[in-house]
Every structure is written in C-alpha cells, then in structure tokens.
mmCIF file of N, CA and C in Angstrom:
data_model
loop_
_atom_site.group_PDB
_atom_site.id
_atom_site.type_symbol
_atom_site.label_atom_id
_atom_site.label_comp_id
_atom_site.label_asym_id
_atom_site.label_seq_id
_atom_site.Cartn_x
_atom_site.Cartn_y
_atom_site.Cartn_z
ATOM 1 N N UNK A 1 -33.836 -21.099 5.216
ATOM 2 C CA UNK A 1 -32.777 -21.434 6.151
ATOM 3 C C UNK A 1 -31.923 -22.580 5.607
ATOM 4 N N UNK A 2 -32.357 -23.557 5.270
ATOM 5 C CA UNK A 2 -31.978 -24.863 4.420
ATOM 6 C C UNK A 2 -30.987 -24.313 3.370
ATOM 7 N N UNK A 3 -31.241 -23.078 2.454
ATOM 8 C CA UNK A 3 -30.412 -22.488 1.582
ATOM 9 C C UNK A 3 -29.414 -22.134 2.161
ATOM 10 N N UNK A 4 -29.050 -21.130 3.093
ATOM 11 C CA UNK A 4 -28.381 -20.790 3.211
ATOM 12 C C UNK A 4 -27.085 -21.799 4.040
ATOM 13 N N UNK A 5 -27.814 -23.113 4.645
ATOM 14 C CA UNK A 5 -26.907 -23.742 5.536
ATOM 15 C C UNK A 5 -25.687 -24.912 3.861
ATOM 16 N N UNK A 6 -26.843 -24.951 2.903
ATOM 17 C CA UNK A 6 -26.012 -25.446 1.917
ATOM 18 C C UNK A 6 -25.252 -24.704 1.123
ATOM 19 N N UNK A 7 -25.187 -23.216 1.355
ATOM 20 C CA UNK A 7 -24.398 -22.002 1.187
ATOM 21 C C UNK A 7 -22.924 -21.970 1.946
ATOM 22 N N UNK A 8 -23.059 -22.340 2.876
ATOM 23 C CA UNK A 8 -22.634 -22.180 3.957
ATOM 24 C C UNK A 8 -21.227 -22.491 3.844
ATOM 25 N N UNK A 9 -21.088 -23.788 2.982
ATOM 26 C CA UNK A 9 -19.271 -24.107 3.368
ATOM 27 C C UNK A 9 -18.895 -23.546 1.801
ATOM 28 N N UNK A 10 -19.506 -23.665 0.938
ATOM 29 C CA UNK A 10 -19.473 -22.768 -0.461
ATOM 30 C C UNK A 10 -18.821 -21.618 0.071
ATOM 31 N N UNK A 11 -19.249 -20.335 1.100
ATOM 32 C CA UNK A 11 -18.850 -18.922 1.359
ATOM 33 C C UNK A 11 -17.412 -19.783 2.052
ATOM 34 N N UNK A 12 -17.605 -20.376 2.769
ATOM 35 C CA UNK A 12 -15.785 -20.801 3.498
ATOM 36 C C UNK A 12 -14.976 -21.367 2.732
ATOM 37 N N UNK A 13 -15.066 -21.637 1.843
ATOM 38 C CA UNK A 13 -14.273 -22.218 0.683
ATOM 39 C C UNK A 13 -13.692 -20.695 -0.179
ATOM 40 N N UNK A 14 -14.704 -19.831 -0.306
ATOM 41 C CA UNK A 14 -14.116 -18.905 -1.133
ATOM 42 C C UNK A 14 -13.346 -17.789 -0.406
ATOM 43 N N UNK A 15 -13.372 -17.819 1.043
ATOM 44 C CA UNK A 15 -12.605 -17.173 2.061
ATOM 45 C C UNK A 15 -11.498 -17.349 2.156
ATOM 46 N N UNK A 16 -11.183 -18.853 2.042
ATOM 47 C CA UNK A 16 -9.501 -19.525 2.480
ATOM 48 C C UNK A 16 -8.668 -19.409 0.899
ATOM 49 N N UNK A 17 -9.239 -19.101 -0.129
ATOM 50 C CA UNK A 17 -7.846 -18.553 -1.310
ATOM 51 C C UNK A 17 -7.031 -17.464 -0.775
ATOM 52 N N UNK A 18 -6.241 -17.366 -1.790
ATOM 53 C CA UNK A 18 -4.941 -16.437 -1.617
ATOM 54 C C UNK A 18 -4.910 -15.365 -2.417
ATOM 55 N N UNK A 19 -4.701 -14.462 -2.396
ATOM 56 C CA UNK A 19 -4.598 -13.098 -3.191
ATOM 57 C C UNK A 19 -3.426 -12.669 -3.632
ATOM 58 N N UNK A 20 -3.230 -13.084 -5.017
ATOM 59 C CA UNK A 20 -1.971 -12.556 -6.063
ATOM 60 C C UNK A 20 -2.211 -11.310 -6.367
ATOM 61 N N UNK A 21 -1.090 -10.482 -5.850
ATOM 62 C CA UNK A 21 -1.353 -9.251 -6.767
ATOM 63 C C UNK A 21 -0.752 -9.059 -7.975
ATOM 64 N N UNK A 22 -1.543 -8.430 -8.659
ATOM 65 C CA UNK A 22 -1.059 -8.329 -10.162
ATOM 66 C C UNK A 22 0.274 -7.594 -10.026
ATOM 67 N N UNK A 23 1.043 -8.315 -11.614
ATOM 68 C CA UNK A 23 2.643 -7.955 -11.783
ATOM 69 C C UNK A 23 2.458 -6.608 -12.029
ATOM 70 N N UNK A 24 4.120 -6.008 -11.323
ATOM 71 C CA UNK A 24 4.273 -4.314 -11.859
ATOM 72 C C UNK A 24 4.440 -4.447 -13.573
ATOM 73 N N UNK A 25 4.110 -3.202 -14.175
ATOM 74 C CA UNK A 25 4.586 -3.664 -15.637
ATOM 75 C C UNK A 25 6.063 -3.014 -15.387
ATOM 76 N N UNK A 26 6.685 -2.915 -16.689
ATOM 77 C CA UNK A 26 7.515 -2.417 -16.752
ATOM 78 C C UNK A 26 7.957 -1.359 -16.188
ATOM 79 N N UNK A 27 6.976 -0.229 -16.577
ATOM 80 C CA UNK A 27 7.055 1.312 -16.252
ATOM 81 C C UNK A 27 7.126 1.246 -15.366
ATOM 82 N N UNK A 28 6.113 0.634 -14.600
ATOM 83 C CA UNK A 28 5.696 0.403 -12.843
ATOM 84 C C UNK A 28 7.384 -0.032 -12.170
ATOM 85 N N UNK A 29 7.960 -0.883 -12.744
ATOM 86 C CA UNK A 29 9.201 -1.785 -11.819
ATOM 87 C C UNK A 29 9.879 -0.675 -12.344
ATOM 88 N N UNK A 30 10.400 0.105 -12.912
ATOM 89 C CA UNK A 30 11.408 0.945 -13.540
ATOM 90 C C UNK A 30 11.063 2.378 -12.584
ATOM 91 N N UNK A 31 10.038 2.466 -12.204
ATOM 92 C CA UNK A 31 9.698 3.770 -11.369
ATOM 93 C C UNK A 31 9.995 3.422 -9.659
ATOM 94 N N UNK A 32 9.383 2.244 -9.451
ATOM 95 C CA UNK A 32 10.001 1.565 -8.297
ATOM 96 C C UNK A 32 11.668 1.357 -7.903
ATOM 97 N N UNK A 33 11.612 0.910 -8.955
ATOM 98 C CA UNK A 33 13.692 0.575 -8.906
ATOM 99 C C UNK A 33 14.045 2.046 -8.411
ATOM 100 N N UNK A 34 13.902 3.237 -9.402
ATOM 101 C CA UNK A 34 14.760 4.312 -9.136
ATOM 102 C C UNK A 34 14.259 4.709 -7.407
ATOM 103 N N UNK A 35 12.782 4.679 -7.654
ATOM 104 C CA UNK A 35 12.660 6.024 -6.572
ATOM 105 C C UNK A 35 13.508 5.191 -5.317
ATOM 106 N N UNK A 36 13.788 3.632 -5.477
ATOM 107 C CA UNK A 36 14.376 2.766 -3.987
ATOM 108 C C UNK A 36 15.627 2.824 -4.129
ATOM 109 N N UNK A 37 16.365 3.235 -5.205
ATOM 110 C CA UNK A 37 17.786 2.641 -5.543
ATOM 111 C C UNK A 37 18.602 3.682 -4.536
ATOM 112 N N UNK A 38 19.784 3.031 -4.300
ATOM 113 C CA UNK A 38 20.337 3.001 -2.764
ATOM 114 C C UNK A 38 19.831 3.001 -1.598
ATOM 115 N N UNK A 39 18.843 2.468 -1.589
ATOM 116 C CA UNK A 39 18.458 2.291 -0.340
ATOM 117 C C UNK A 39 18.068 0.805 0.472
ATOM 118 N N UNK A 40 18.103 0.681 1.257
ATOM 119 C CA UNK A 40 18.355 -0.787 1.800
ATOM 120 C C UNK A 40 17.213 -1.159 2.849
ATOM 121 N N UNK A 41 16.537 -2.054 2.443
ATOM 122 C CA UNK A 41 15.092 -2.772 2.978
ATOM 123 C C UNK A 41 15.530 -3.048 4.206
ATOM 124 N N UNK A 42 14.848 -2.561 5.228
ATOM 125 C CA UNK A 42 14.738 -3.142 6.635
ATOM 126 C C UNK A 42 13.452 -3.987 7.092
ATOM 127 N N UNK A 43 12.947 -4.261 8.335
ATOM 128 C CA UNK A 43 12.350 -5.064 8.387
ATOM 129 C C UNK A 43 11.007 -4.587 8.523
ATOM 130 N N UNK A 44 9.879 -5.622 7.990
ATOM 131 C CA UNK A 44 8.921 -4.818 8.174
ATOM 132 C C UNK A 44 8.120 -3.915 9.087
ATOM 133 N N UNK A 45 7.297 -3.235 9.647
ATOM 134 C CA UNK A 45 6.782 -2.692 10.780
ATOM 135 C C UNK A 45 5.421 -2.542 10.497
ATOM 136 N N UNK A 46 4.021 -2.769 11.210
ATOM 137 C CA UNK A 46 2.528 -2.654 11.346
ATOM 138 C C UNK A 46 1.882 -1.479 10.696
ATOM 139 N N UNK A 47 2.749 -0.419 11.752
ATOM 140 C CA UNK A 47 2.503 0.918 11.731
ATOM 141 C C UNK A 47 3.252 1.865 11.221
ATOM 142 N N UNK A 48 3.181 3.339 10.839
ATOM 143 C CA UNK A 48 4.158 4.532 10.844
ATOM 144 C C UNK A 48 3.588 5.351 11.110
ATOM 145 N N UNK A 49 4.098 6.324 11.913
ATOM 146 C CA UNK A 49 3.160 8.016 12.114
ATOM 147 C C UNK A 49 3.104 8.722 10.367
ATOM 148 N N UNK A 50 1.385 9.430 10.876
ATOM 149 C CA UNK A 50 1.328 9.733 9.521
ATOM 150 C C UNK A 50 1.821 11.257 9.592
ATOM 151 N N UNK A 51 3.072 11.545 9.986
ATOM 152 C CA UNK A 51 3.615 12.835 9.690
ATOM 153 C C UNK A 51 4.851 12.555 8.794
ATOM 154 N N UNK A 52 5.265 13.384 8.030
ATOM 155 C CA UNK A 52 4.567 14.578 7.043
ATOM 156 C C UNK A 52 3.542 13.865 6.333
ATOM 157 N N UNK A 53 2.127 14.373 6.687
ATOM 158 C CA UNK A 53 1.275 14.000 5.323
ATOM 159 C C UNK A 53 1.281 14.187 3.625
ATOM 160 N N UNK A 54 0.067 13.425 3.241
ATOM 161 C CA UNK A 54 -0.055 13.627 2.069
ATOM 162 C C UNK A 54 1.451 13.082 1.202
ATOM 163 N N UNK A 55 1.892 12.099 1.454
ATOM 164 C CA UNK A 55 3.626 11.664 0.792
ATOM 165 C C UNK A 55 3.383 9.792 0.506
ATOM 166 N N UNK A 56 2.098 9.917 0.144
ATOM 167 C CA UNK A 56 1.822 8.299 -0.965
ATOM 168 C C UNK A 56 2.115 8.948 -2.267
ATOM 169 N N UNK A 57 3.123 7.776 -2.955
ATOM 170 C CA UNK A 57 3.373 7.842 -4.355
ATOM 171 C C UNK A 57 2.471 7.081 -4.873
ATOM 172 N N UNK A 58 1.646 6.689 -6.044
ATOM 173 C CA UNK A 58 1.342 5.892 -5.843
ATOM 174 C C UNK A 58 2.056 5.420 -7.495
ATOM 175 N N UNK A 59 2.910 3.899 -7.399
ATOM 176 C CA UNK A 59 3.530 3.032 -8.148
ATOM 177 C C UNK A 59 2.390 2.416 -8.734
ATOM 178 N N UNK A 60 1.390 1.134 -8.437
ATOM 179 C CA UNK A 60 0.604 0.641 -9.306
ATOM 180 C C UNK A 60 -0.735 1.007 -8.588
ATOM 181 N N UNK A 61 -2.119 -0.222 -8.802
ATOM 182 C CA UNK A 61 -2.631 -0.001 -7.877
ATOM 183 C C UNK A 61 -2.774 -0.876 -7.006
ATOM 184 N N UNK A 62 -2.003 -1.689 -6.325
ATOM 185 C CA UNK A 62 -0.950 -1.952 -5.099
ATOM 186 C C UNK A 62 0.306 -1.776 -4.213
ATOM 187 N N UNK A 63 0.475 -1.269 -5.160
ATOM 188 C CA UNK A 63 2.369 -0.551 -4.439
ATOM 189 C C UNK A 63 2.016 0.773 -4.195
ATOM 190 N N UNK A 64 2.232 1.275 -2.893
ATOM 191 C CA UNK A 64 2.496 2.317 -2.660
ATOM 192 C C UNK A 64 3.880 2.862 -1.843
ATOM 193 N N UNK A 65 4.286 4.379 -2.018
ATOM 194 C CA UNK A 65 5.492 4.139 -1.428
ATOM 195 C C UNK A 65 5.220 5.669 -0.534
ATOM 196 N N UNK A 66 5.513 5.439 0.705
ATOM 197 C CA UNK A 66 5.276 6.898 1.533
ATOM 198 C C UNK A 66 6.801 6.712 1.776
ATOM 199 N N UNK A 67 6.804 8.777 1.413
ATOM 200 C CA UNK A 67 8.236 9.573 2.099
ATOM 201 C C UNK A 67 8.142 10.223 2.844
ATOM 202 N N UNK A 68 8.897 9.548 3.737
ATOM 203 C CA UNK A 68 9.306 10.503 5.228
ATOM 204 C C UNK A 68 10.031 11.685 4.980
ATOM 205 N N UNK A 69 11.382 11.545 4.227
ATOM 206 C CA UNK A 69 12.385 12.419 3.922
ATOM 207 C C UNK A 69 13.048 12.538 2.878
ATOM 208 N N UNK A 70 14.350 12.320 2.764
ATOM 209 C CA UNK A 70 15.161 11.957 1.461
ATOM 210 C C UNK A 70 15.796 10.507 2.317
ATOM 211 N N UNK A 71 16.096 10.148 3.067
ATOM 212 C CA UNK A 71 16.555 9.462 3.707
ATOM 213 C C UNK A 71 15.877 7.993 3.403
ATOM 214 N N UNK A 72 14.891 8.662 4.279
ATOM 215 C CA UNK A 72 13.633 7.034 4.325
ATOM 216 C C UNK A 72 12.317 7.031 3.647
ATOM 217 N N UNK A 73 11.958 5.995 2.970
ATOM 218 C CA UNK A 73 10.768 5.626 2.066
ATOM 219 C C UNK A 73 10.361 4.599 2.811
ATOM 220 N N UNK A 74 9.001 4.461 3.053
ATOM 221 C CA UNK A 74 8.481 3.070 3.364
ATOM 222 C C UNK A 74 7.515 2.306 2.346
ATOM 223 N N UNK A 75 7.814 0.922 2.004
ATOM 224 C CA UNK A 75 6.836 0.615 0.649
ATOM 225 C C UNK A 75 5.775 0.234 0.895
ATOM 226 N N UNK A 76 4.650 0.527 0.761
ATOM 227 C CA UNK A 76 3.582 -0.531 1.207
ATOM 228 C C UNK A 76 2.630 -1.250 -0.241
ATOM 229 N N UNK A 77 2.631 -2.159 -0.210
ATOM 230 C CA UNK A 77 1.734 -3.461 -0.596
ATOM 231 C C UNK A 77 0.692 -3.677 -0.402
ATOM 232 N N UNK A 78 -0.511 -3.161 -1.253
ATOM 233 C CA UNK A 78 -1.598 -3.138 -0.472
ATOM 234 C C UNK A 78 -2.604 -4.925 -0.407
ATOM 235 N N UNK A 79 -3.813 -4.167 0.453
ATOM 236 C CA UNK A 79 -4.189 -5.743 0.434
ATOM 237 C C UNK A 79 -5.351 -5.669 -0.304
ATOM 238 N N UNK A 80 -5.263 -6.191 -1.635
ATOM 239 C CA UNK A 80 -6.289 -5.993 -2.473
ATOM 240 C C UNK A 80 -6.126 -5.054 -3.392
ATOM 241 N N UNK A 81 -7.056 -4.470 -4.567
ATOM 242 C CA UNK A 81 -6.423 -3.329 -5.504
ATOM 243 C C UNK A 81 -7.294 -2.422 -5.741
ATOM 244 N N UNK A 82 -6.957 -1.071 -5.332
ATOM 245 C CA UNK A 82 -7.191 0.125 -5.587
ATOM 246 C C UNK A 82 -7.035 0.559 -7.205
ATOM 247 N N UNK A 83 -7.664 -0.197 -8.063
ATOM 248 C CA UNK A 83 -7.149 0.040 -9.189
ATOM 249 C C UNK A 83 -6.799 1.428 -9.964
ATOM 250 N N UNK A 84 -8.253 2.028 -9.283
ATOM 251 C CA UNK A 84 -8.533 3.749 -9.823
ATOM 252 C C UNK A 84 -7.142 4.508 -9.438
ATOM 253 N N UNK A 85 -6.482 4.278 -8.408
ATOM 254 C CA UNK A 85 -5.042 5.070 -8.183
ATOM 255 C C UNK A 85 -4.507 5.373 -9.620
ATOM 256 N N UNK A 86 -4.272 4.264 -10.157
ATOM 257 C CA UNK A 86 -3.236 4.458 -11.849
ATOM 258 C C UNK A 86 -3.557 5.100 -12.315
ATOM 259 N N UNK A 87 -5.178 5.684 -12.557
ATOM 260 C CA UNK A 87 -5.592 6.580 -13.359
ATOM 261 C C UNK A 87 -6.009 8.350 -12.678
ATOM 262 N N UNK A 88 -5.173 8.387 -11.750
ATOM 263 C CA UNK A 88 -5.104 9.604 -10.986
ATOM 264 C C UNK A 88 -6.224 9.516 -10.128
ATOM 265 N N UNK A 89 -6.713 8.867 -9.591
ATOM 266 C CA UNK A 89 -8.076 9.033 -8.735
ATOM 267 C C UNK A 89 -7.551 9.167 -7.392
ATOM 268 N N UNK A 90 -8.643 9.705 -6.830
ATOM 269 C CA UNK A 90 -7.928 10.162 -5.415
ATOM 270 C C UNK A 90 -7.563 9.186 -4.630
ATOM 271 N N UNK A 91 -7.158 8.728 -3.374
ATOM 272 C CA UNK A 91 -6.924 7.743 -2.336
ATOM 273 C C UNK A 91 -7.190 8.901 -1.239
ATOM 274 N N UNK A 92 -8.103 7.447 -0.577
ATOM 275 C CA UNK A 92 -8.951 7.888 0.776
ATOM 276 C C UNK A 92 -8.482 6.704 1.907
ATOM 277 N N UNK A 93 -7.615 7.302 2.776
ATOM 278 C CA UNK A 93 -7.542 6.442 4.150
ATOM 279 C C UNK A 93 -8.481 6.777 4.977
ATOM 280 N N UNK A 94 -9.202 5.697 5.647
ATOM 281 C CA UNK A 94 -9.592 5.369 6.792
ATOM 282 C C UNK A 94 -8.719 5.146 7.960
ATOM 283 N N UNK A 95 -8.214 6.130 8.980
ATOM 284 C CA UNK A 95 -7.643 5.523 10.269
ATOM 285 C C UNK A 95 -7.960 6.194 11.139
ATOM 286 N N UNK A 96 -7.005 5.453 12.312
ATOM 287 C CA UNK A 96 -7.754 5.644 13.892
ATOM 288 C C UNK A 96 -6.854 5.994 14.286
ATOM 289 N N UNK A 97 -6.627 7.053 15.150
ATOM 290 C CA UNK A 97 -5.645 7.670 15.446
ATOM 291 C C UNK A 97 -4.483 8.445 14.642
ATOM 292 N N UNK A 98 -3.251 8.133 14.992
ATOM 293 C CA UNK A 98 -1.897 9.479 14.519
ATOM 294 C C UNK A 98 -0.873 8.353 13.669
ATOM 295 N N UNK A 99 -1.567 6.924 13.397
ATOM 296 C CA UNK A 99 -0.694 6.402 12.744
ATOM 297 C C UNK A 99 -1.584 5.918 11.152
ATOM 298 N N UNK A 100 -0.851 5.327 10.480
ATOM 299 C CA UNK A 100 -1.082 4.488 9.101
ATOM 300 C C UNK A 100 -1.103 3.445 9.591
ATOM 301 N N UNK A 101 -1.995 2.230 9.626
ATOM 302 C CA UNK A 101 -1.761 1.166 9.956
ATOM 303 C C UNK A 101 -2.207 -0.359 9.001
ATOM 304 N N UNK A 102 -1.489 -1.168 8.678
ATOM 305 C CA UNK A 102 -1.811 -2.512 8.344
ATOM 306 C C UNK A 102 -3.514 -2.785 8.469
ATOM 307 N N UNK A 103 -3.870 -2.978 7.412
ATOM 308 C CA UNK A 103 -5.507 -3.059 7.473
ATOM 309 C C UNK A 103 -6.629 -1.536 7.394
ATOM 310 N N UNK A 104 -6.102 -0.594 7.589
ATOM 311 C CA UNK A 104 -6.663 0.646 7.688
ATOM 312 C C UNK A 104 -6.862 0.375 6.315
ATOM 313 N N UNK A 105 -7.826 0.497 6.313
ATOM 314 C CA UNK A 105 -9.516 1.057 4.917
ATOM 315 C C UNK A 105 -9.287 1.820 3.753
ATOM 316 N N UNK A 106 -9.081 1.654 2.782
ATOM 317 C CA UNK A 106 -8.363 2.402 1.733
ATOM 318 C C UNK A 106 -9.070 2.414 0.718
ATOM 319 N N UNK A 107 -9.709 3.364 -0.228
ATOM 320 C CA UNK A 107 -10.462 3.529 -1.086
ATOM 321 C C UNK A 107 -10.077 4.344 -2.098
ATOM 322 N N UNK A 108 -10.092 4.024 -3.597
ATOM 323 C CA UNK A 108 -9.912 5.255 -4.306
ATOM 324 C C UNK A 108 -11.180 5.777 -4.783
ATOM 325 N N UNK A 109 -11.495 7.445 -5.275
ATOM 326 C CA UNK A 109 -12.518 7.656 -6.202
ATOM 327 C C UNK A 109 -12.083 8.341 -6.853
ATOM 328 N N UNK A 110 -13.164 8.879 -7.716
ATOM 329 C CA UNK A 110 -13.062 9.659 -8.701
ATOM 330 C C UNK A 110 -13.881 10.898 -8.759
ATOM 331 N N UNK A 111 -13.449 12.030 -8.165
ATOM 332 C CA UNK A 111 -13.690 13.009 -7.358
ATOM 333 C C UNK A 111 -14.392 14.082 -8.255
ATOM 334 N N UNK A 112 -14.703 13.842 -9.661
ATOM 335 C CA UNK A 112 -15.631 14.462 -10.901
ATOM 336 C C UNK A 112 -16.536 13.715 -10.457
ATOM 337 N N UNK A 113 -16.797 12.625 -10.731
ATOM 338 C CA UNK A 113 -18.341 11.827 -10.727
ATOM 339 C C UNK A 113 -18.755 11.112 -9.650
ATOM 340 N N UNK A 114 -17.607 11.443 -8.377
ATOM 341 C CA UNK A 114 -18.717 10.861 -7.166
ATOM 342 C C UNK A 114 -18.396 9.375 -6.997
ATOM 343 N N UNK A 115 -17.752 8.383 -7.932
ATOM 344 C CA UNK A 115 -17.697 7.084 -7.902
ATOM 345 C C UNK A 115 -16.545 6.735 -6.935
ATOM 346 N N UNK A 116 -16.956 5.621 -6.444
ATOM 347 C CA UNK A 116 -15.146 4.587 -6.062
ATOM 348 C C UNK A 116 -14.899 3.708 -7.010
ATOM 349 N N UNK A 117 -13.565 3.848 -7.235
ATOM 350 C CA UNK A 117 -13.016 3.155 -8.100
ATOM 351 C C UNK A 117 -12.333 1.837 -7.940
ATOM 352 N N UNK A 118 -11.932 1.782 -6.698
ATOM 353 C CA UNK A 118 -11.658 0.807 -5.744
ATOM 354 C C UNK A 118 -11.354 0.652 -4.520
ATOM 355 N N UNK A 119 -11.320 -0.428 -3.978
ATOM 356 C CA UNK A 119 -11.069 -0.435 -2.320
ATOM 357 C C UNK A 119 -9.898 -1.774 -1.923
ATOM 358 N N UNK A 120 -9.591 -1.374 -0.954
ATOM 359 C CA UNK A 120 -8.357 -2.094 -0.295
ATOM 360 C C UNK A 120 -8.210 -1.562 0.983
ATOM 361 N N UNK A 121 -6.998 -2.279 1.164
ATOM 362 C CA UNK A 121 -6.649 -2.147 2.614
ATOM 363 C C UNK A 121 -4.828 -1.871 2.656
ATOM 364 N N UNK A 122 -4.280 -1.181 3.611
ATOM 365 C CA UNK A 122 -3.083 -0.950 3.921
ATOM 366 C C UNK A 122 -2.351 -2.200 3.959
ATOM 367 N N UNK A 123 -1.172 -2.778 3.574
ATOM 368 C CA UNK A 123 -0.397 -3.647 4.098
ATOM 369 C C UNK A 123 0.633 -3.449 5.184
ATOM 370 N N UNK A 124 1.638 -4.033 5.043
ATOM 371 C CA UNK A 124 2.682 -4.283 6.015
ATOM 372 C C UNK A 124 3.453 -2.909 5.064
ATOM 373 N N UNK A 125 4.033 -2.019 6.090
ATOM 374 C CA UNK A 125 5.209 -1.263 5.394
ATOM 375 C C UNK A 125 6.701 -1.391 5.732
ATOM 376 N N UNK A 126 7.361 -1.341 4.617
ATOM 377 C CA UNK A 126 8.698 -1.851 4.185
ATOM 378 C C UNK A 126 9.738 -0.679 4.537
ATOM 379 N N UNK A 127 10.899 -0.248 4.965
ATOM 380 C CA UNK A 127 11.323 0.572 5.611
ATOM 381 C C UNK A 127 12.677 0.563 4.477
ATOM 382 N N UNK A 128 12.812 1.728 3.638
ATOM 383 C CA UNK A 128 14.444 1.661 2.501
ATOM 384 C C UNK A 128 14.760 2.826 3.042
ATOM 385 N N UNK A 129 15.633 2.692 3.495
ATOM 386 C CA UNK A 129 16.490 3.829 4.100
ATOM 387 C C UNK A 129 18.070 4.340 2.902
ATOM 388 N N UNK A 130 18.448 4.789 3.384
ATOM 389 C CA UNK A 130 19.756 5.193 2.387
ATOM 390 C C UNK A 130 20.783 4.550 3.963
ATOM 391 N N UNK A 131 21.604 4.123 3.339
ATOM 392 C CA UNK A 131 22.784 3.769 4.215
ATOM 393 C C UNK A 131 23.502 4.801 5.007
ATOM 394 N N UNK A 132 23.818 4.811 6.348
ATOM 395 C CA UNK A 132 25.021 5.952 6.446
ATOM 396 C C UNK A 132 25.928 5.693 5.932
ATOM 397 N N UNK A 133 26.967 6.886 5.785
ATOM 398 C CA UNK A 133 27.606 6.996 5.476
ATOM 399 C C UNK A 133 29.019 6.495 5.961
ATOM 400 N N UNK A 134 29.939 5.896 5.481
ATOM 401 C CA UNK A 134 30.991 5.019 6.927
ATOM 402 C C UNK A 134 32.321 5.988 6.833
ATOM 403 N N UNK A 135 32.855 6.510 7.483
ATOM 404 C CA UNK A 135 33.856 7.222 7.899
ATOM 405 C C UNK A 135 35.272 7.261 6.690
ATOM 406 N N UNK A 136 35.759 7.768 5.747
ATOM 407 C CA UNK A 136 37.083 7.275 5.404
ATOM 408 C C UNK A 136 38.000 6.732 6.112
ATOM 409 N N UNK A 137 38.819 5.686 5.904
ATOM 410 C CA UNK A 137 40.035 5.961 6.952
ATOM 411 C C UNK A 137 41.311 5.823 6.186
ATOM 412 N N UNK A 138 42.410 6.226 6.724
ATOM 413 C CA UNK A 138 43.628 6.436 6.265
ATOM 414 C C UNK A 138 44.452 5.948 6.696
#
C-alpha cells in the first residue's frame, strides 16, 4: 500500500502533459492541401451523423478526413496515433449511437494477423465546405 501511495503523484504528473502530434510529411501536407483546396474551414462541431458510411480518408496516422459529398469534408485530428492506418490497416470505430463523436474509441489492426496496430480516439471535426457560388451581376 505504502508503494503505491509513493506512486501516486508520479501517475498524476504523467497525466497532466500534452500530446504533440507528429508533423504531416510532405506527401501527407500535399495530399491534405489538394483534397481541402477550395474549401473553407468552418467551425468546429463534437459530432457528425455517420451517413454515408465508410468515407475516412485516412491522411497520416492522425489526420483523418470524412466525405459527406463533393461539397463538404470534415477533418478530424485524432487524439493520439493510430499509427497502423499509414500502412493500410484497417480502422475500427467504437460508437454509440447514429453519430461519430469526439472521443469515440478508435483502433487500427491488421486484419492478416489478428494484431492492433494502434489506438486512439476521435477528435473535434473540422467542417471545409466549398463556397457558394455568388450570383454575377451586371
């Protein structure tokens, strides 16, 4: 018991850091740029319905980008790194209900040998829409 109480602020110390996610490389920011270009960041939102499924890109193994349409992309940032994504491994959500949500359970494996490759969690998703279009006038 004595151990663990001198354990104790040791585990709360390693709780309160901050989590950098690793830089896109090149390829990564160059695949990002296009698939967003014209489109314009709105504000963030918790949630999104997960209809149409199956529409994660996946950019690194933190960036992900779900398509709604041609219209709208939402980016998400994950929390923590799914590293196995980069190397084609599957991604497995955990959720509750009809939405995607901030914190929902995210795992990749590797669907030959049974392994996970990594785990994370959903972030905040980012909303790039394409602009309308504004009227000519004459």
């Amino acid at each position: 018991m004595r151990r663990l109480i001198c354990l104790l602020p040791l585990l709360l110390v390693a709780c309160t850091g901050t989590y950098e996610p690793p830089k896109l490389t090149e390829k990564q920011a160059a695949e990002l740029e296009k698939a967003l270009q014209g489109k314009v960041a709105g504000e963030k939102v918790t949630c999104i319905n997960r209809e149409p499924q199956s529409n994660f890109r996946v950019i690194s193994g933190n960036v992900l980008l779900y398509q709604v349409n041609r219209r709208l992309i939402y980016k998400n940032e994950l929390i923590g790194s799914c590293s196995g994504l980069t190397r084609g491994d599957t991604m497995i959500v955990r959720t509750f209900g009809s939405q995607y949500c901030r914190g929902d359970i995210t795992t990749s494996a590797n669907l030959f040998t049974g392994t996970i490759s990594g785990s994370c969690a959903l972030g905040d998703f980012i909303p790039y829409r394409t602009p309308a279009k504004s009227p000519s006038g004459g």
